[in-house]
Amino acid sequence: MRIIGPNCLGVMNPLTGLNATFYGTAAPIAVAVDSVRGKHYYSNYFAGTVGVMNLDGTGANDNFVTGIGNAIGLEVNTVNGDIYIADATGSIRRV
C-alpha cells in the first residue's frame, strides 16, 4: 500500500510494517508505480513537477518532468512506459 502524507511518501508492507517517511517531498498529490521497470513516480503539486525514484526509495529525481502545472493525477502504462499526467486545469498529457 502506498501512503501519501504531509510532505512525505511511504509504504506499508504487511511483513515489515509501516514506513511513512521513506522519502520527504513537498506536496505529494499523486503517485504511480511501474513495477515492470521498478520505478515510483510522484507529483509535486506546487512545483509543477513529477519525480521518479526506484521502488526502494533510492535514486530520486524530483525534476523528472517539469513545467506541468498542478499535477493531480498520474498513471503509468507498464507495457510501453508512457506516463499520463492530469493537471488542475483539466489537461491530460503523455510523457
Tab-separated table of C-alpha atoms in Angstrom:
chain	number	residue	atom	x	y	z
A	1	MET	CA	0.000	0.000	0.000
A	2	ARG	CA	1.285	3.475	-0.846
A	3	ILE	CA	0.880	6.249	1.692
A	4	ILE	CA	0.801	9.971	0.847
A	5	GLY	CA	1.150	12.265	3.811
A	6	PRO	CA	2.106	15.832	4.519
A	7	ASN	CA	5.481	16.258	2.818
A	8	CYS	CA	6.300	12.551	2.575
A	9	LEU	CA	5.721	9.352	0.672
A	10	GLY	CA	5.670	5.979	2.352
A	11	VAL	CA	4.761	2.357	2.001
A	12	MET	CA	3.063	-0.248	4.123
A	13	ASN	CA	4.215	-3.828	3.808
A	14	PRO	CA	2.291	-6.494	5.774
A	15	LEU	CA	5.572	-8.244	6.588
A	16	THR	CA	7.698	-5.263	7.619
A	17	GLY	CA	5.135	-2.719	8.818
A	18	LEU	CA	4.785	0.965	8.058
A	19	ASN	CA	7.497	3.270	6.768
A	20	ALA	CA	5.592	6.513	6.230
A	21	THR	CA	8.588	8.724	5.595
A	22	PHE	CA	10.911	6.854	3.282
A	23	TYR	CA	11.159	9.970	1.115
A	24	GLY	CA	10.346	13.559	2.002
A	25	THR	CA	8.954	15.817	-0.721
A	26	ALA	CA	6.736	18.873	-0.674
A	27	ALA	CA	3.051	18.475	-1.518
A	28	PRO	CA	2.918	14.960	-2.990
A	29	ILE	CA	-0.536	14.654	-4.513
A	30	ALA	CA	-0.411	11.709	-6.911
A	31	VAL	CA	1.714	8.582	-7.139
A	32	ALA	CA	2.057	5.806	-9.710
A	33	VAL	CA	4.131	2.640	-9.713
A	34	ASP	CA	5.752	0.960	-12.698
A	35	SER	CA	6.516	-2.469	-11.291
A	36	VAL	CA	7.888	-3.654	-14.650
A	37	ARG	CA	10.649	-1.021	-14.658
A	38	GLY	CA	10.950	-0.772	-10.859
A	39	LYS	CA	10.024	2.932	-10.689
A	40	HIS	CA	7.804	5.018	-8.433
A	41	TYR	CA	6.525	8.360	-9.832
A	42	TYR	CA	5.155	11.181	-7.681
A	43	SER	CA	3.869	14.674	-8.361
A	44	ASN	CA	4.720	17.906	-6.558
A	45	TYR	CA	1.558	19.962	-6.831
A	46	PHE	CA	3.073	23.379	-6.108
A	47	ALA	CA	6.327	22.994	-8.071
A	48	GLY	CA	4.574	21.614	-11.158
A	49	THR	CA	6.908	18.640	-11.374
A	50	VAL	CA	6.850	14.858	-11.440
A	51	GLY	CA	9.628	12.992	-9.694
A	52	VAL	CA	10.842	9.442	-10.072
A	53	MET	CA	12.681	7.035	-7.796
A	54	ASN	CA	13.440	3.355	-7.533
A	55	LEU	CA	10.870	1.280	-5.665
A	56	ASP	CA	13.177	1.077	-2.640
A	57	GLY	CA	13.299	4.893	-2.394
A	58	THR	CA	16.799	5.333	-3.823
A	59	GLY	CA	17.840	7.339	-6.879
A	60	ALA	CA	15.216	10.071	-6.500
A	61	ASN	CA	14.950	12.795	-9.136
A	62	ASP	CA	12.376	15.406	-8.104
A	63	ASN	CA	12.504	17.098	-11.533
A	64	PHE	CA	11.968	14.134	-13.859
A	65	VAL	CA	9.204	16.128	-15.626
A	66	THR	CA	8.911	19.901	-15.174
A	67	GLY	CA	6.544	22.679	-16.234
A	68	ILE	CA	3.323	20.689	-15.974
A	69	GLY	CA	1.198	22.941	-13.794
A	70	ASN	CA	-0.511	21.474	-10.772
A	71	ALA	CA	-0.442	17.699	-11.296
A	72	ILE	CA	-3.306	15.957	-9.547
A	73	GLY	CA	-3.192	12.528	-11.198
A	74	LEU	CA	-0.582	10.099	-12.529
A	75	GLU	CA	-0.814	6.785	-14.309
A	76	VAL	CA	1.828	4.588	-15.961
A	77	ASN	CA	1.321	2.328	-18.945
A	78	THR	CA	3.553	-0.561	-17.904
A	79	VAL	CA	3.562	-2.007	-21.432
A	80	ASN	CA	5.331	0.949	-23.080
A	81	GLY	CA	6.431	3.056	-20.088
A	82	ASP	CA	4.356	6.125	-21.004
A	83	ILE	CA	3.329	8.339	-18.081
A	84	TYR	CA	-0.016	10.138	-18.152
A	85	ILE	CA	-0.377	13.308	-16.084
A	86	ALA	CA	-3.652	15.063	-15.243
A	87	ASP	CA	-3.366	18.636	-14.013
A	88	ALA	CA	-5.707	21.009	-12.187
A	89	THR	CA	-6.680	22.771	-15.441
A	90	GLY	CA	-8.282	19.592	-16.773
A	91	SER	CA	-5.459	18.745	-19.185
A	92	ILE	CA	-4.089	15.235	-19.582
A	93	ARG	CA	-0.710	14.761	-21.210
A	94	ARG	CA	1.549	11.855	-22.027
A	95	VAL	CA	5.273	11.996	-21.354
